[in-house]
Short mmCIF file of C-alpha atoms in Angstrom, two decimals:
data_model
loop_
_atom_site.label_atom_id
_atom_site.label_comp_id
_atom_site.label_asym_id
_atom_site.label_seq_id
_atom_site.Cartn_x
_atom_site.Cartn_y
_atom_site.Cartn_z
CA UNK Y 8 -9.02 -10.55 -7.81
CA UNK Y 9 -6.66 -7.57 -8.55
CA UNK Y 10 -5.36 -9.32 -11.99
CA UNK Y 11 -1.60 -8.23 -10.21
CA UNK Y 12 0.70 -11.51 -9.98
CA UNK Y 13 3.31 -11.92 -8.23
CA UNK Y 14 6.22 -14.66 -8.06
CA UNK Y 15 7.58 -16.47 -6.47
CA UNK Y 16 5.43 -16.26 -3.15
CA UNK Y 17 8.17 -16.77 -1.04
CA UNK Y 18 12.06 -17.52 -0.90
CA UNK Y 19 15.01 -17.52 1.23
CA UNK Y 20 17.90 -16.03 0.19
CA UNK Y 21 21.67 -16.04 1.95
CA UNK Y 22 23.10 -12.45 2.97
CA UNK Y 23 25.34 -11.33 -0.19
CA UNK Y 24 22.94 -13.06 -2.67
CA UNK Y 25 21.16 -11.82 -5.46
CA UNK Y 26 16.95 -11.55 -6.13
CA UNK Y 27 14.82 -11.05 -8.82
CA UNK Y 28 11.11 -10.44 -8.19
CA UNK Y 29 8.58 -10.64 -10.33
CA UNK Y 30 5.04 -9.29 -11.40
CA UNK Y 31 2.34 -9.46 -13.88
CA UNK Y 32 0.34 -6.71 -14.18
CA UNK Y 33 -3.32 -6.29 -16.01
CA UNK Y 34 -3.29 -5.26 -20.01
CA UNK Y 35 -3.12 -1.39 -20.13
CA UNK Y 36 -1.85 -0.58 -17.02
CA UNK Y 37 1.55 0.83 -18.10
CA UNK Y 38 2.24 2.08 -14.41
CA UNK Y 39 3.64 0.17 -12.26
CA UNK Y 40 5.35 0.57 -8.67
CA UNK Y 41 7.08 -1.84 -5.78
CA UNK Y 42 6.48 -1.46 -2.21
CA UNK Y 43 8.62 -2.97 0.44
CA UNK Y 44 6.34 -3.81 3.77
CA UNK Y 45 8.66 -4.98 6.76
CA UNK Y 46 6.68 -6.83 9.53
CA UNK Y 47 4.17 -4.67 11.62
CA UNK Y 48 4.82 -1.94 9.49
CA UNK Y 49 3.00 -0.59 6.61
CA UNK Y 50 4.11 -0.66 3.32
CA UNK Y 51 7.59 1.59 1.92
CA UNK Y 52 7.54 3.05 -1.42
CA UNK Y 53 10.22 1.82 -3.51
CA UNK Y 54 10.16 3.11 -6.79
CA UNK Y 55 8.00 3.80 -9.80
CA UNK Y 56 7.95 2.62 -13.31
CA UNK Y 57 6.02 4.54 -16.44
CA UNK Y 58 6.13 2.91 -19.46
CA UNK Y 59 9.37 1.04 -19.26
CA UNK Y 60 11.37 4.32 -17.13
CA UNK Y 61 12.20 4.72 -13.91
CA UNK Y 62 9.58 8.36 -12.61
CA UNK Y 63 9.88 7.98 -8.94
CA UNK Y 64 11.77 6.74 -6.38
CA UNK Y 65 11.77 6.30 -2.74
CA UNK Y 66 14.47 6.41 -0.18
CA UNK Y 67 15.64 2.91 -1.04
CA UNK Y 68 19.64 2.37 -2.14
CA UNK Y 69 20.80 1.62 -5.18
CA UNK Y 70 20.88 -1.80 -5.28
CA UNK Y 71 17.61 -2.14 -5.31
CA UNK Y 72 16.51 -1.69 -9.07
CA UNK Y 73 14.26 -2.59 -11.49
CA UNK Y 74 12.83 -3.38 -14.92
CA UNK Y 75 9.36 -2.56 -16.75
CA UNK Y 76 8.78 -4.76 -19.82
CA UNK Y 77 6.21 -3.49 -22.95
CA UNK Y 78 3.97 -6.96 -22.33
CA UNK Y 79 3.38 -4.87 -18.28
CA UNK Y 80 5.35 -7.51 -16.69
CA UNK Y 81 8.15 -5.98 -14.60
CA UNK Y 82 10.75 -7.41 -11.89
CA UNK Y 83 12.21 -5.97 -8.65
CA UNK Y 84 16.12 -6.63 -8.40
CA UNK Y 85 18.01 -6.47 -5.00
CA UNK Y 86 22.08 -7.00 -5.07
CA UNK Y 87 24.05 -7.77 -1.98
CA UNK Y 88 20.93 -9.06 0.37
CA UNK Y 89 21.00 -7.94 3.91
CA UNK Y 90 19.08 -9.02 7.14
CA UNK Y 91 17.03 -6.23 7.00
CA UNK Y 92 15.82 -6.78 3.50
CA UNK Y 93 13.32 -9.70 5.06
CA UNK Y 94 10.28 -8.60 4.01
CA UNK Y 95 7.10 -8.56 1.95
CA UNK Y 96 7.21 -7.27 -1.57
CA UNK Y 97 4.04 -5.94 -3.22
CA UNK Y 98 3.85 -4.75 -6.95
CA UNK Y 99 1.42 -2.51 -7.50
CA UNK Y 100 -0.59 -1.16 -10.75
CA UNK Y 101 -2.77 1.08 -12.14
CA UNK Y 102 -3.37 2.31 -15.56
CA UNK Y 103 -2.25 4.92 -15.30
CA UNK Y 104 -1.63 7.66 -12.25
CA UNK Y 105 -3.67 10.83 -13.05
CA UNK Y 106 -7.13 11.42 -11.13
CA UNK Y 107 -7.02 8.43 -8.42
CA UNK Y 108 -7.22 5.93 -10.47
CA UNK Y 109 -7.47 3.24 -8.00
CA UNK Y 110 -4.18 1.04 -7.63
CA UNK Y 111 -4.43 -2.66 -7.23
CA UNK Y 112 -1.88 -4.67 -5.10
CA UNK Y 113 -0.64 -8.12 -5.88
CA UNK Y 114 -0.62 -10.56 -2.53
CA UNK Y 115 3.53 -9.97 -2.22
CA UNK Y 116 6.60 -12.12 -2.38
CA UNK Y 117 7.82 -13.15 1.31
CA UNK Y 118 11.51 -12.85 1.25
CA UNK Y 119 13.29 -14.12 4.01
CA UNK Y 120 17.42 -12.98 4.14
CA UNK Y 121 19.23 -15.38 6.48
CA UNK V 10 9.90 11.40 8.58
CA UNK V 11 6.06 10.23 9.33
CA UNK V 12 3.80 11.80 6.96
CA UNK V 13 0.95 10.10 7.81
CA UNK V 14 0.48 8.85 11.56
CA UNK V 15 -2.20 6.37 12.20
CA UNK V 16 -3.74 5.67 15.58
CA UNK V 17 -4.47 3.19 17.45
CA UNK V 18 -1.70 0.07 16.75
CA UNK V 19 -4.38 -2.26 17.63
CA UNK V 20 -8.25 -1.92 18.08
CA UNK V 21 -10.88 -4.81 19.89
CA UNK V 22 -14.24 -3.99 19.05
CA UNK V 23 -17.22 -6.27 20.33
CA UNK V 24 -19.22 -7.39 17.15
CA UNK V 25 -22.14 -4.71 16.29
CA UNK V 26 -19.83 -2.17 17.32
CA UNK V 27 -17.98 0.90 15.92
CA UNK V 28 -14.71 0.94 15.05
CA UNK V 29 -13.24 4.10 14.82
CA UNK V 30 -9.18 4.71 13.52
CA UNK V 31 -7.53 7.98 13.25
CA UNK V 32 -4.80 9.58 10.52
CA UNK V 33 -3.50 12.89 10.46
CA UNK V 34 -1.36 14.07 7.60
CA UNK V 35 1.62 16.78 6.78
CA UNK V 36 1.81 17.48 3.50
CA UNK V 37 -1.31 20.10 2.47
CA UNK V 38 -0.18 19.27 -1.38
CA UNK V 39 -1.85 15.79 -1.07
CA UNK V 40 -5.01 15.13 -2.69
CA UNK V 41 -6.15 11.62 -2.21
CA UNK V 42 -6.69 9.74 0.78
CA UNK V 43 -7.34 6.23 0.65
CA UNK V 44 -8.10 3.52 2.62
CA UNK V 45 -6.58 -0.12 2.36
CA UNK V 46 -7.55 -3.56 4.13
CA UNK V 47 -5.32 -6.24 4.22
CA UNK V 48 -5.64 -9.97 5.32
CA UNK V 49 -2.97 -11.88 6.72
CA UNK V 50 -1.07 -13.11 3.89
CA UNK V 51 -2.42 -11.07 1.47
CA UNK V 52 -1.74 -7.56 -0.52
CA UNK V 53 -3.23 -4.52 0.60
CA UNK V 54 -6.94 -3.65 -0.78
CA UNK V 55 -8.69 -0.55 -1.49
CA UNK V 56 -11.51 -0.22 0.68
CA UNK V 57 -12.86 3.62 0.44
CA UNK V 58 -11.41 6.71 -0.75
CA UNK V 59 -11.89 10.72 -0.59
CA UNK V 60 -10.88 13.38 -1.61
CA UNK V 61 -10.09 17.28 0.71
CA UNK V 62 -13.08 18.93 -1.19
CA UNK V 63 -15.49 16.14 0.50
CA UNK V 64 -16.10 15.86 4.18
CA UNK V 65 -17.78 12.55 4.69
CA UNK V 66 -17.98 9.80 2.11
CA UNK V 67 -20.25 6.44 2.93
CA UNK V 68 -19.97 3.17 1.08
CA UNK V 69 -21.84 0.69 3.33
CA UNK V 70 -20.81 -0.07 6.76
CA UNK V 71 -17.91 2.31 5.86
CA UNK V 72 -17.03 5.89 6.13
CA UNK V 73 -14.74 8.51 6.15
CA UNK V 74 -14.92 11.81 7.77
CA UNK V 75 -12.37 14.57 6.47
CA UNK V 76 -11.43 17.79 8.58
CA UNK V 77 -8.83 19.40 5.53
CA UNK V 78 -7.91 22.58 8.55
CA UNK V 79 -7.19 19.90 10.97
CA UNK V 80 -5.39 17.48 8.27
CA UNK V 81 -7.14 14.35 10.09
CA UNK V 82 -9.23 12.14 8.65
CA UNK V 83 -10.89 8.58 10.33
CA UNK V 84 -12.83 5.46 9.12
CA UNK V 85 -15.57 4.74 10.56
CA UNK V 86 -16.67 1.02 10.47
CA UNK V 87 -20.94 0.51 12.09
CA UNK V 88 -21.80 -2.73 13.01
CA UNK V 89 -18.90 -4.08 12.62
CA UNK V 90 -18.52 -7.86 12.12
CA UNK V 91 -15.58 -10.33 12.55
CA UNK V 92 -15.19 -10.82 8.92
CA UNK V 93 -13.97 -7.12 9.18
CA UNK V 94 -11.04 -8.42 11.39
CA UNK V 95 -7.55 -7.15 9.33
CA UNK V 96 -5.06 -4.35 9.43
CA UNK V 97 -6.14 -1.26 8.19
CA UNK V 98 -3.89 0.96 7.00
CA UNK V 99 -4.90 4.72 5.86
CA UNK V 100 -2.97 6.47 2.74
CA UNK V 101 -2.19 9.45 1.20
CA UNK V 102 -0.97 10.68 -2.40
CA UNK V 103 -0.80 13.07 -5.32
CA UNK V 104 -4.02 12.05 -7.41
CA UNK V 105 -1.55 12.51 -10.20
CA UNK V 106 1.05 9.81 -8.96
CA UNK V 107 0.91 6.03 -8.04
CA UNK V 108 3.27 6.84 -4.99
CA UNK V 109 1.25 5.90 -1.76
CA UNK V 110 2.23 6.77 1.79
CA UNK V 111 1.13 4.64 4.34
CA UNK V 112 0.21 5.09 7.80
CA UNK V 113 1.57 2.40 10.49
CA UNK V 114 -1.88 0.38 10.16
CA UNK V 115 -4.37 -0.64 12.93
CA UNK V 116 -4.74 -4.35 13.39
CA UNK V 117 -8.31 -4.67 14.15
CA UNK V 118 -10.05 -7.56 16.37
CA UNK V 119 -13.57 -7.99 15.72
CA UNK V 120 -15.02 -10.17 18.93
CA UNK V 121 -17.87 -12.24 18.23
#
């Protein structure tokens, strides 16, 4: 039990739509980041969220974005969906990022772009 | 760009075994190295960690062995069982930073 929720587990979404992700994280941990893991592949940093800003991003396009909220909730948006987007989503937390402290994974949102 | 390469894809060990999977690593500037276990349909778990100062760290069946001039570092799993059958995937990051960069994983087999 990581105490990192994520919903929904899965969806299918049409190419053009819209998604909104979403996590719950444990009480103190004000870090959070998303992960994008395709199938086979290990999983893509996305970006990185410290207390409610954006510190970090990965190579990801704009439209992917996302929101940190004070109660360490946060969501993962993605605009215009593409085929390629059909993955597993994993929030990830930690309290915060100095000296290893260990990061715990939710178990992912499966989205599926047809 | 690869920063952390992972060998083998795929791994069948008989049960009682040792499993053995390799990572090398680019970027000198990283500090952590962490290992992560995931089940099918599940989120990635930390299993072990080390840091470069540290050659060898044991938890249980488990270790890892660090060479920091050769930037390659391995888990080592002794009598292994087929409850340990998962992907592993090994890591690497700034101790100061949540980003993690995965290796490719090894989907290990554990036959009974």
């Amino acid at each position: 039990e990581t105490g990192v929720t994520q919903s929904p587990t899965h969806l299918i979404k049409t190419r053009g739509q819209q998604v909104t992700l979403r996590c719950s994280s444990q009480s103190g941990h004000n870090t959070v980041s998303w992960y994008q893991q395709a199938l086979g592949q290990g999983p893509q940093f996305i970006f990185q969220y410290y207390r409610e800003e954006e510190n970090g991003r990965g190579n990801f396009p704009p439209r992917f974005s996302g929101l940190q909220f004070p109660n360490y909730s946060s969501e993962l948006n993605v605009n215009a969906l593409e085929l390629d987007d059909s993955a597993l989503y994993l929030c990830a937390s930690t309290q915060w990022a100095g000296s290893g402290n260990t990061i715990y994974f939710g178990e992912g949102s499966w989205l599926t772009v047809v | 760009q690869q920063q952390v390469k992972q060998s083998p894809q795929s791994l069948i060990v008989q049960k009682g075994g040792i499993s053995i999977i390799n990572c090398a690593y680019e970027n000198t500037a990283f500090d952590y190295f962490p290992w992560y276990q995931q089940f099918p349909g599940k989120g990635p778990a930390l299993l072990i960690a080390i840091r470069p100062d540290v050659s060898e760290k044991k938890e249980g069946r488990f270790t890892i062995s660090f060479n920091k001039s050769a930037k390659q570092f391995s888990l080592h799993i002794m009598d292994s069982q087929p409850g340990d059958s998962a992907t592993y995937f090994c890591a690497a990051r700034y101790s100061s930073a949540s980003k993690i960069i995965f290796g490719s994983g090894t989907r290990l087999s554990i036959r009974p």
